[in-house]
């Protein structure tokens, strides 16, 4: 589904992504871990074409991003949904309007019954039925994450990117969001890429786990062995435990 080959990206002379390669199969669940500032979020933006690599190639569903013009990039980004760390809801819009935003502004739907039906369908999936008239200020942190997730999937993306989806949540709310990530991957048949440094999220939402170090990804570990791995993965997990 996604292939990155020898990607390098620098900002202000600092190498953030360094000759990085990665292949993600359709329907796979992967986690990308590493210390703050190591380039994990930059990697997600590169996958969506929000940043251009300085060198290397990125393919999404067989299409090379480097060969796309602006309309082509917009079309490609429709394959993606993203849950931002803060939820990133629009404060001036109610829940229903927030969830409908990609349908109306990006996909060209006209407001009406079809949009309302899709909004209600996705609110049901994230267990937030009846919240469409609430404002973001009326929601808890966990509820904002759920609404952000409903917005991320309302356009039926093929890939969902999660940027620190459980940061700032207590253990119970974290577990709820982790359960939703797995549930949506199974029910919607999406490809899931989770950037996180929270142990429970690492262990519960991924089939493969990649550690980002010095701008590149180490060969992956799996949840069953990562905590006891006699290598940099095990040391990293001990350090955040």
Coordinates of N, CA and C in Angstrom, one line a residue:
X1 N 0.8 -1.2 0.0 CA 0.0 0.0 0.0 C 0.9 1.3 0.0
X2 N 1.9 1.3 0.8 CA 2.8 2.4 0.9 C 4.3 1.9 0.8
X3 N 5.0 2.5 0.0 CA 6.5 2.2 -0.1 C 7.3 3.4 -0.1
X4 N 8.3 3.5 0.8 CA 9.2 4.6 0.9 C 10.6 4.0 0.6
X5 N 11.3 4.6 -0.3 CA 12.7 4.0 -0.7 C 13.7 5.1 -0.6
X6 N 14.6 5.0 0.4 CA 15.8 5.8 0.5 C 15.4 7.3 0.6
X7 N 14.4 7.6 1.6 CA 13.9 8.9 1.7 C 14.8 9.7 2.7
X8 N 15.1 10.9 2.2 CA 15.9 11.9 3.1 C 15.1 13.2 3.1
X9 N 15.0 13.8 4.3 CA 14.4 15.1 4.4 C 15.1 15.9 5.5
X10 N 15.5 17.2 5.1 CA 16.2 18.1 6.0 C 15.4 19.3 6.2
X11 N 15.5 19.9 7.4 CA 14.9 21.2 7.8 C 16.0 22.1 8.4
X12 N 16.2 23.2 7.7 CA 17.2 24.2 8.2 C 18.5 23.5 8.5
X13 N 18.9 22.7 7.5 CA 20.2 22.0 7.6 C 20.3 20.8 8.5
X14 N 19.2 20.5 9.2 CA 19.2 19.3 10.1 C 18.5 18.2 9.4
X15 N 19.2 17.0 9.3 CA 18.6 15.8 8.7 C 17.6 15.2 9.7
X16 N 16.4 15.2 9.3 CA 15.3 14.6 10.1 C 15.0 13.2 9.7
X17 N 15.0 13.0 8.4 CA 14.8 11.6 7.9 C 16.0 11.3 7.0
X18 N 16.6 10.2 7.3 CA 17.9 9.9 6.7 C 17.9 8.6 6.0
X19 N 17.8 8.6 4.6 CA 17.9 7.4 3.8 C 17.0 6.3 4.3
X20 N 15.7 6.7 4.6 CA 14.8 5.7 5.3 C 14.0 5.0 4.2
X21 N 13.8 3.7 4.5 CA 13.0 2.8 3.6 C 11.9 2.1 4.5
X22 N 10.7 1.9 3.9 CA 9.7 1.2 4.6 C 8.6 0.7 3.6
X23 N 8.1 -0.5 3.8 CA 7.0 -1.0 3.0 C 5.9 -1.4 4.0
X24 N 4.7 -0.9 3.7 CA 3.5 -1.2 4.5 C 2.5 -1.9 3.6
X25 N 2.1 -3.1 4.0 CA 1.1 -3.9 3.2 C -0.3 -3.4 3.5
X26 N -1.2 -3.6 2.5 CA -2.6 -3.2 2.6 C -3.2 -4.0 3.8
X27 N -3.9 -3.2 4.7 CA -4.5 -3.8 5.9 C -3.7 -4.1 7.1
X28 N -2.4 -3.7 6.9 CA -1.4 -4.0 8.0 C -1.6 -2.9 9.1
X29 N -1.2 -3.3 10.3 CA -1.2 -2.3 11.5 C 0.2 -2.2 11.9
X30 N 0.8 -1.0 11.8 CA 2.2 -0.8 12.2 C 2.3 0.3 13.2
X31 N 3.2 0.3 14.1 CA 3.5 1.4 15.0 C 5.0 1.9 14.7
X32 N 5.1 3.2 14.8 CA 6.4 3.8 14.6 C 6.7 4.5 16.0
X33 N 7.8 4.1 16.6 CA 8.2 4.6 17.9 C 9.5 5.3 17.9
X34 N 9.8 6.0 18.9 CA 11.1 6.7 19.0 C 11.0 7.9 19.9
X35 N 12.1 8.5 20.3 CA 12.0 9.7 21.2 C 11.4 10.9 20.5
X36 N 10.9 11.9 21.3 CA 10.3 13.1 20.7 C 11.3 13.8 19.9
X37 N 10.8 14.3 18.7 CA 11.7 15.1 17.8 C 12.5 14.2 16.9
X38 N 12.3 12.9 16.9 CA 13.1 12.1 16.0 C 12.7 12.0 14.6
X39 N 11.5 12.6 14.3 CA 11.0 12.6 12.9 C 9.8 11.8 12.6
X40 N 9.1 11.2 13.6 CA 8.0 10.3 13.4 C 6.8 11.1 12.7
X41 N 6.5 12.2 13.2 CA 5.4 13.0 12.6 C 5.7 13.5 11.2
X42 N 7.0 13.8 11.0 CA 7.5 14.2 9.6 C 7.3 13.1 8.7
X43 N 7.5 11.9 9.1 CA 7.3 10.7 8.3 C 5.9 10.6 7.8
X44 N 4.9 10.8 8.7 CA 3.5 10.8 8.3 C 3.2 11.8 7.3
X45 N 3.7 13.0 7.4 CA 3.5 14.1 6.5 C 4.1 13.8 5.1
X46 N 5.2 13.1 5.1 CA 5.8 12.7 3.8 C 5.0 11.7 3.1
X47 N 4.4 10.8 3.9 CA 3.5 9.8 3.3 C 2.3 10.4 2.6
X48 N 1.8 11.5 3.1 CA 0.6 12.2 2.6 C 1.0 13.2 1.5
X49 N 2.2 13.4 1.3 CA 2.6 14.4 0.3 C 2.6 15.8 0.8
X50 N 2.5 16.0 2.2 CA 2.5 17.3 2.7 C 3.9 17.9 2.8
X51 N 4.9 17.0 2.9 CA 6.3 17.4 2.7 C 6.8 16.6 1.5
X52 N 7.7 17.3 0.7 CA 8.4 16.6 -0.4 C 9.8 16.1 0.1
X53 N 10.2 14.9 -0.1 CA 11.5 14.5 0.3 C 12.6 15.2 -0.5
X54 N 13.7 15.4 0.1 CA 14.9 15.9 -0.7 C 15.4 14.9 -1.7
X55 N 15.3 13.7 -1.3 CA 15.7 12.6 -2.2 C 14.9 11.3 -1.8
X56 N 14.9 10.4 -2.8 CA 14.2 9.1 -2.5 C 12.8 9.2 -3.2
X57 N 12.1 8.1 -3.1 CA 10.8 7.9 -3.7 C 9.8 7.4 -2.7
X58 N 8.5 7.9 -2.9 CA 7.4 7.4 -2.1 C 6.3 7.0 -3.1
X59 N 5.8 5.8 -2.9 CA 4.7 5.3 -3.7 C 3.5 5.0 -2.7
X60 N 2.3 5.4 -3.2 CA 1.1 5.1 -2.4 C 0.1 4.4 -3.4
X61 N -0.2 3.1 -3.1 CA -1.1 2.3 -3.9 C -0.5 2.3 -5.4
X62 N 0.8 2.2 -5.5 CA 1.4 2.0 -6.8 C 1.7 3.3 -7.5
X63 N 1.3 4.5 -7.0 CA 1.5 5.8 -7.6 C 2.7 6.5 -6.9
X64 N 3.6 7.0 -7.7 CA 4.8 7.8 -7.2 C 4.3 9.2 -6.9
X65 N 4.5 9.6 -5.7 CA 4.1 10.9 -5.3 C 4.8 12.0 -6.0
X66 N 6.1 11.8 -6.3 CA 7.0 12.8 -6.9 C 6.4 13.2 -8.3
X67 N 5.7 12.3 -9.0 CA 5.2 12.7 -10.3 C 3.8 13.3 -10.3
X68 N 3.3 13.7 -9.1 CA 1.9 14.3 -9.1 C 2.0 15.8 -9.0
X69 N 1.0 16.4 -9.7 CA 0.8 17.8 -9.6 C -0.1 18.1 -8.4
X70 N -0.5 19.3 -8.2 CA -1.4 19.7 -7.0 C -2.7 18.9 -7.1
X71 N -3.4 18.9 -8.2 CA -4.7 18.2 -8.2 C -4.5 16.7 -7.9
X72 N -3.3 16.1 -8.5 CA -3.0 14.7 -8.2 C -2.8 14.4 -6.8
X73 N -2.1 15.4 -6.1 CA -1.8 15.2 -4.7 C -3.1 15.3 -3.9
X74 N -4.0 16.2 -4.2 CA -5.2 16.3 -3.5 C -6.0 15.0 -3.6
X75 N -6.0 14.4 -4.8 CA -6.7 13.1 -5.0 C -6.1 12.0 -4.2
X76 N -4.8 12.0 -4.2 CA -4.1 11.0 -3.4 C -4.4 11.1 -1.9
X77 N -4.5 12.3 -1.4 CA -4.7 12.5 0.0 C -6.0 12.0 0.4
X78 N -7.0 11.8 -0.5 CA -8.3 11.3 -0.2 C -8.2 9.8 0.3
X79 N -7.1 9.2 0.0 CA -6.8 7.8 0.5 C -6.5 7.8 1.9
X80 N -6.2 9.0 2.5 CA -5.7 9.0 3.9 C -6.8 9.7 4.8
X81 N -6.8 9.2 6.0 CA -7.4 9.9 7.1 C -6.4 10.1 8.2
X82 N -6.5 11.1 9.0 CA -5.5 11.4 10.1 C -6.1 11.8 11.4
X83 N -5.7 11.1 12.4 CA -6.1 11.6 13.8 C -4.9 12.3 14.4
X84 N -5.1 13.6 14.6 CA -4.1 14.4 15.2 C -4.0 14.3 16.7
X85 N -2.8 14.6 17.2 CA -2.5 14.4 18.6 C -3.6 15.1 19.5
X86 N -4.0 16.3 19.1 CA -4.9 17.1 20.0 C -6.4 16.8 19.6
X87 N -6.6 16.0 18.5 CA -7.9 15.9 18.0 C -8.2 17.0 16.9
X88 N -7.6 18.2 17.1 CA -7.7 19.3 16.1 C -9.1 19.6 15.6
X89 N -10.1 19.6 16.5 CA -11.4 20.0 16.1 C -11.5 21.5 15.9
X90 N -12.5 21.9 15.1 CA -12.7 23.3 14.9 C -13.6 23.8 16.0
X91 N -13.2 24.7 16.8 CA -13.9 25.2 18.0 C -15.2 25.8 17.7
X92 N -15.3 26.5 16.5 CA -16.5 27.2 16.1 C -17.6 26.3 15.5
X93 N -17.3 25.0 15.3 CA -18.2 24.1 14.7 C -18.7 23.1 15.7
X94 N -19.9 22.6 15.6 CA -20.4 21.5 16.5 C -19.8 20.2 16.0
X95 N -20.1 19.1 16.7 CA -19.5 17.8 16.4 C -19.9 17.4 15.0
X96 N -21.2 17.5 14.7 CA -21.6 17.1 13.4 C -21.0 17.8 12.2
X97 N -20.8 19.1 12.4 CA -20.1 19.9 11.4 C -18.6 19.5 11.3
X98 N -18.0 19.2 12.4 CA -16.6 18.8 12.4 C -16.4 17.5 11.6
X99 N -17.3 16.6 11.9 CA -17.2 15.3 11.2 C -17.5 15.4 9.7
X100 N -18.4 16.2 9.4 CA -18.8 16.4 8.0 C -17.8 17.2 7.2
X101 N -16.9 17.9 7.8 CA -16.1 18.9 7.1 C -15.3 18.3 5.9
X102 N -14.7 17.1 6.1 CA -14.0 16.5 4.9 C -14.9 16.2 3.7
X103 N -16.1 15.8 4.1 CA -17.1 15.4 3.0 C -17.5 16.7 2.2
X104 N -17.7 17.8 2.9 CA -18.2 19.0 2.2 C -17.0 19.8 1.5
X105 N -15.9 19.9 2.3 CA -14.9 20.8 1.8 C -13.9 20.1 0.9
X106 N -13.7 18.8 1.1 CA -12.7 18.1 0.3 C -13.3 17.2 -0.8
X107 N -14.4 16.5 -0.4 CA -14.9 15.5 -1.4 C -16.1 16.1 -2.2
X108 N -16.5 17.3 -1.9 CA -17.5 18.0 -2.7 C -19.0 17.6 -2.4
X109 N -19.2 17.0 -1.3 CA -20.6 16.6 -1.0 C -21.4 17.9 -0.7
X110 N -22.7 17.9 -1.1 CA -23.6 19.0 -0.7 C -24.2 18.7 0.7
X111 N -24.2 19.7 1.6 CA -24.9 19.4 2.9 C -26.3 18.9 2.7
X112 N -26.6 17.9 3.5 CA -28.0 17.3 3.4 C -28.1 16.0 4.0
X113 N -29.1 15.2 3.6 CA -29.4 13.9 4.2 C -28.3 12.9 4.1
X114 N -27.6 12.9 2.9 CA -26.6 11.9 2.7 C -25.4 12.2 3.6
X115 N -25.0 13.4 3.7 CA -23.9 13.8 4.6 C -24.3 13.5 6.1
X116 N -25.5 13.8 6.5 CA -25.9 13.6 7.8 C -25.9 12.1 8.1
X117 N -26.3 11.3 7.2 CA -26.3 9.8 7.4 C -24.9 9.3 7.6
X118 N -23.9 9.8 6.8 CA -22.5 9.3 6.9 C -22.0 9.8 8.3
X119 N -22.3 11.0 8.7 CA -21.8 11.5 10.0 C -22.4 10.6 11.1
X120 N -23.7 10.3 11.1 CA -24.2 9.4 12.1 C -23.6 8.0 12.1
X121 N -23.4 7.5 10.9 CA -22.7 6.2 10.8 C -21.4 6.2 11.5
X122 N -20.6 7.2 11.2 CA -19.2 7.2 11.8 C -19.3 7.6 13.3
X123 N -20.2 8.4 13.7 CA -20.3 8.6 15.2 C -20.7 7.3 15.9
X124 N -21.5 6.5 15.3 CA -21.9 5.2 15.9 C -20.6 4.3 16.0
X125 N -19.8 4.3 14.9 CA -18.6 3.5 14.9 C -17.7 3.8 16.1
X126 N -17.6 5.1 16.4 CA -16.7 5.6 17.5 C -17.4 5.7 18.8
X127 N -18.7 5.3 18.9 CA -19.5 5.2 20.1 C -19.7 6.6 20.6
X128 N -20.1 7.5 19.7 CA -20.5 8.9 20.1 C -21.8 9.3 19.5
X129 N -22.7 8.4 19.4 CA -24.1 8.7 18.9 C -24.8 9.7 19.8
X130 N -25.5 10.7 19.2 CA -26.2 11.7 20.0 C -25.4 12.9 20.4
X131 N -24.1 12.9 19.9 CA -23.2 14.1 20.3 C -23.1 15.1 19.2
X132 N -23.9 15.0 18.1 CA -23.6 15.8 16.9 C -23.9 17.3 17.1
X133 N -24.7 17.6 18.1 CA -25.0 19.1 18.3 C -24.1 19.7 19.4
X134 N -23.3 18.9 20.0 CA -22.4 19.4 21.0 C -21.2 20.2 20.4
X135 N -20.7 21.1 21.2 CA -19.5 21.8 20.8 C -18.2 21.1 21.3
X136 N -17.1 21.3 20.7 CA -15.9 20.7 21.2 C -15.6 21.1 22.7
X137 N -16.0 22.3 23.1 CA -15.7 22.7 24.5 C -16.6 21.9 25.5
X138 N -17.6 21.2 25.0 CA -18.4 20.3 25.8 C -17.9 18.9 26.0
X139 N -16.8 18.6 25.3 CA -16.3 17.2 25.3 C -15.1 17.1 26.2
X140 N -14.9 15.8 26.7 CA -13.7 15.5 27.4 C -12.6 15.2 26.4
X141 N -11.3 15.0 26.9 CA -10.2 14.8 26.0 C -10.4 13.5 25.2
X142 N -10.9 12.4 25.8 CA -11.1 11.2 25.1 C -12.2 11.3 24.1
X143 N -13.3 12.1 24.4 CA -14.4 12.3 23.4 C -13.9 13.1 22.2
X144 N -13.0 14.1 22.4 CA -12.5 14.8 21.3 C -11.7 13.9 20.4
X145 N -10.9 13.0 21.0 CA -10.2 12.0 20.2 C -11.1 11.2 19.3
X146 N -12.2 10.8 19.9 CA -13.2 9.9 19.2 C -13.8 10.7 18.0
X147 N -14.1 12.0 18.3 CA -14.7 12.8 17.2 C -13.7 13.0 16.1
X148 N -12.5 13.3 16.5 CA -11.4 13.4 15.5 C -11.2 12.2 14.7
X149 N -11.4 11.0 15.3 CA -11.3 9.7 14.6 C -12.5 9.6 13.7
X150 N -13.7 9.9 14.1 CA -14.9 9.9 13.2 C -14.6 10.7 12.0
X151 N -14.1 11.9 12.2 CA -13.8 12.8 11.0 C -12.7 12.2 10.1
X152 N -11.7 11.5 10.7 CA -10.7 10.9 9.9 C -11.2 9.8 9.0
X153 N -12.2 9.1 9.4 CA -12.7 7.9 8.6 C -13.9 8.2 7.8
X154 N -14.5 9.4 8.0 CA -15.8 9.7 7.3 C -15.7 9.6 5.8
X155 N -14.6 9.9 5.2 CA -14.4 9.8 3.8 C -14.0 8.5 3.3
X156 N -14.1 7.4 4.1 CA -13.8 6.1 3.7 C -12.3 6.0 3.2
X157 N -11.3 6.4 4.0 CA -9.9 6.3 3.6 C -9.4 4.9 3.5
X158 N -8.4 4.7 2.8 CA -7.8 3.4 2.8 C -6.7 3.3 3.8
X159 N -6.1 4.4 4.2 CA -5.0 4.4 5.2 C -5.4 5.4 6.3
X160 N -5.3 5.0 7.6 CA -5.5 5.9 8.7 C -4.2 6.1 9.4
X161 N -3.8 7.4 9.6 CA -2.6 7.7 10.3 C -3.0 8.3 11.7
X162 N -2.3 7.8 12.7 CA -2.6 8.2 14.1 C -1.3 8.8 14.7
X163 N -1.4 10.1 15.0 CA -0.2 10.8 15.6 C -0.5 11.0 17.1
X164 N 0.2 10.1 17.8 CA 0.1 10.1 19.3 C -1.4 10.0 19.7
X165 N -2.1 9.0 19.4 CA -3.6 9.0 19.6 C -4.0 8.9 21.1
X166 N -3.1 8.5 21.9 CA -3.5 8.3 23.3 C -2.7 9.2 24.3
X167 N -1.9 10.1 23.8 CA -1.2 11.0 24.6 C -2.1 11.9 25.4
X168 N -1.9 12.0 26.7 CA -2.7 12.9 27.6 C -3.9 12.2 28.2
X169 N -4.2 11.0 27.8 CA -5.4 10.3 28.3 C -5.0 9.3 29.4
X170 N -6.0 9.1 30.3 CA -5.7 8.2 31.4 C -5.8 6.8 30.9
X171 N -5.4 5.8 31.7 CA -5.3 4.4 31.1 C -6.6 3.9 30.6
X172 N -7.7 4.2 31.2 CA -9.0 3.7 30.7 C -9.4 4.3 29.4
X173 N -9.2 5.6 29.2 CA -9.5 6.2 28.0 C -8.5 5.8 26.9
X174 N -7.2 5.6 27.3 CA -6.3 5.1 26.3 C -6.7 3.7 25.8
X175 N -7.1 2.9 26.7 CA -7.6 1.5 26.3 C -8.8 1.6 25.3
X176 N -9.7 2.5 25.6 CA -10.8 2.7 24.7 C -10.4 3.1 23.3
X177 N -9.5 4.1 23.2 CA -9.0 4.5 21.9 C -8.2 3.4 21.2
X178 N -7.4 2.7 21.9 CA -6.7 1.6 21.3 C -7.6 0.5 20.8
X179 N -8.7 0.2 21.5 CA -9.7 -0.7 21.1 C -10.3 -0.2 19.8
X180 N -10.6 1.1 19.7 CA -11.2 1.6 18.5 C -10.3 1.5 17.3
X181 N -9.0 1.7 17.5 CA -8.0 1.6 16.4 C -8.1 0.2 15.8
X182 N -8.0 -0.8 16.7 CA -8.1 -2.2 16.2 C -9.4 -2.5 15.6
X183 N -10.5 -2.1 16.2 CA -11.8 -2.3 15.7 C -12.0 -1.7 14.3
X184 N -11.6 -0.5 14.1 CA -11.7 0.1 12.8 C -10.9 -0.5 11.7
X185 N -9.7 -0.9 12.1 CA -8.8 -1.6 11.2 C -9.5 -2.9 10.7
X186 N -10.1 -3.6 11.6 CA -10.8 -4.9 11.2 C -12.1 -4.6 10.4
X187 N -12.9 -3.7 10.9 CA -14.2 -3.5 10.3 C -14.1 -2.8 9.0
X188 N -13.3 -1.8 8.9 CA -13.2 -1.0 7.7 C -12.1 -1.4 6.7
X189 N -11.3 -2.4 7.1 CA -10.3 -3.0 6.3 C -9.2 -1.9 5.9
X190 N -8.9 -1.0 6.8 CA -8.0 0.0 6.5 C -6.6 -0.4 6.9
X191 N -5.6 0.3 6.4 CA -4.2 0.2 6.8 C -4.0 1.2 7.9
X192 N -3.4 0.8 9.0 CA -3.2 1.7 10.2 C -1.7 1.9 10.5
X193 N -1.4 3.2 10.6 CA 0.0 3.6 11.0 C -0.1 4.5 12.2
X194 N 0.5 4.0 13.3 CA 0.4 4.6 14.6 C 1.7 5.2 15.0
X195 N 1.8 6.4 15.2 CA 3.0 7.0 15.8 C 2.7 7.2 17.3
X196 N 3.6 6.6 18.2 CA 3.3 6.7 19.6 C 4.5 6.4 20.4
X197 N 4.5 6.8 21.7 CA 5.5 6.3 22.6 C 4.9 5.8 23.9
X198 N 3.6 5.4 23.8 CA 2.9 4.9 25.0 C 2.9 3.4 24.9
X199 N 3.3 2.7 25.9 CA 3.6 1.3 25.9 C 2.3 0.5 25.5
X200 N 1.2 0.8 26.2 CA 0.0 0.0 25.9 C -0.5 0.2 24.4
X201 N -0.3 1.4 23.9 CA -0.7 1.6 22.5 C 0.3 0.8 21.5
X202 N 1.6 0.8 21.9 CA 2.5 0.1 21.1 C 2.2 -1.4 21.0
X203 N 1.8 -2.0 22.2 CA 1.6 -3.4 22.3 C 0.2 -3.8 21.8
X204 N -0.8 -2.9 21.8 CA -2.1 -3.4 21.5 C -2.6 -3.0 20.1
X205 N -1.9 -2.1 19.4 CA -2.5 -1.7 18.1 C -1.7 -2.1 16.9
X206 N -0.6 -2.8 17.1 CA 0.3 -3.0 16.0 C 0.6 -4.5 15.8
X207 N 0.8 -4.8 14.5 CA 1.4 -6.1 14.1 C 2.9 -6.1 14.1
X208 N 3.4 -4.9 13.6 CA 4.9 -4.7 13.6 C 5.2 -3.4 14.2
X209 N 6.3 -3.3 14.8 CA 6.8 -2.1 15.5 C 8.1 -1.7 15.0
X210 N 8.2 -0.4 14.5 CA 9.5 0.1 14.0 C 10.0 1.2 14.9
X211 N 11.3 1.1 15.2 CA 11.9 2.2 16.0 C 12.7 3.1 15.1
X212 N 12.4 4.4 15.2 CA 13.1 5.4 14.4 C 14.3 5.9 15.2
X213 N 15.5 5.8 14.6 CA 16.7 6.1 15.2 C 17.6 6.8 14.2
X214 N 18.1 8.0 14.5 CA 19.0 8.7 13.6 C 18.4 8.9 12.2
X215 N 17.1 9.1 12.2 CA 16.4 9.4 11.0 C 16.0 8.2 10.1
X216 N 16.3 7.0 10.6 CA 16.0 5.8 9.8 C 15.2 4.8 10.7
X217 N 14.7 3.8 10.1 CA 13.9 2.8 10.8 C 14.7 1.5 11.0
X218 N 14.8 1.0 12.2 CA 15.4 -0.3 12.4 C 14.5 -1.4 12.0
X219 N 15.1 -2.6 11.7 CA 14.2 -3.7 11.4 C 13.2 -4.0 12.5
X220 N 11.9 -4.3 12.1 CA 10.8 -4.3 13.0 C 10.9 -5.4 14.1
X221 N 10.2 -5.1 15.2 CA 9.9 -6.1 16.2 C 8.4 -6.4 16.3
X222 N 8.0 -7.3 17.1 CA 6.6 -7.6 17.2 C 6.2 -7.5 18.7
X223 N 4.9 -7.2 19.0 CA 4.5 -7.0 20.3 C 4.8 -8.1 21.3
X224 N 4.9 -9.3 20.9 CA 5.1 -10.4 21.8 C 6.5 -10.5 22.3
X225 N 7.4 -9.9 21.6 CA 8.8 -10.0 22.0 C 9.5 -8.6 22.3
X226 N 8.9 -7.5 22.0 CA 9.6 -6.3 22.1 C 10.1 -5.9 23.5
X227 N 9.3 -6.2 24.5 CA 9.7 -5.7 25.8 C 10.9 -6.5 26.4
X228 N 11.1 -7.7 25.9 CA 12.2 -8.5 26.4 C 13.3 -8.6 25.4
X229 N 13.2 -7.9 24.3 CA 14.2 -8.0 23.2 C 15.6 -7.5 23.7
X230 N 16.7 -8.3 23.5 CA 18.0 -7.9 24.0 C 18.7 -6.9 23.0
X231 N 18.0 -5.9 22.7 CA 18.6 -4.9 21.7 C 18.0 -3.5 22.0
X232 N 18.2 -2.6 21.1 CA 17.8 -1.2 21.3 C 16.3 -1.1 21.6
X233 N 15.5 -2.0 21.0 CA 14.0 -2.0 21.2 C 13.7 -2.2 22.7
X234 N 14.3 -3.3 23.3 CA 14.1 -3.6 24.7 C 14.5 -2.4 25.6
X235 N 15.7 -1.8 25.3 CA 16.1 -0.7 26.1 C 15.2 0.5 25.9
X236 N 14.7 0.7 24.7 CA 13.7 1.8 24.6 C 12.5 1.6 25.4
X237 N 11.9 0.4 25.3 CA 10.7 0.1 26.1 C 10.9 0.2 27.6
X238 N 12.1 -0.2 28.1 CA 12.4 0.0 29.5 C 12.5 1.5 29.9
X239 N 13.0 2.2 28.9 CA 13.2 3.7 29.2 C 11.9 4.4 29.3
X240 N 10.8 4.0 28.6 CA 9.5 4.7 28.6 C 8.6 4.0 29.6
X241 N 9.0 2.9 30.2 CA 8.1 2.1 31.1 C 8.0 2.8 32.4

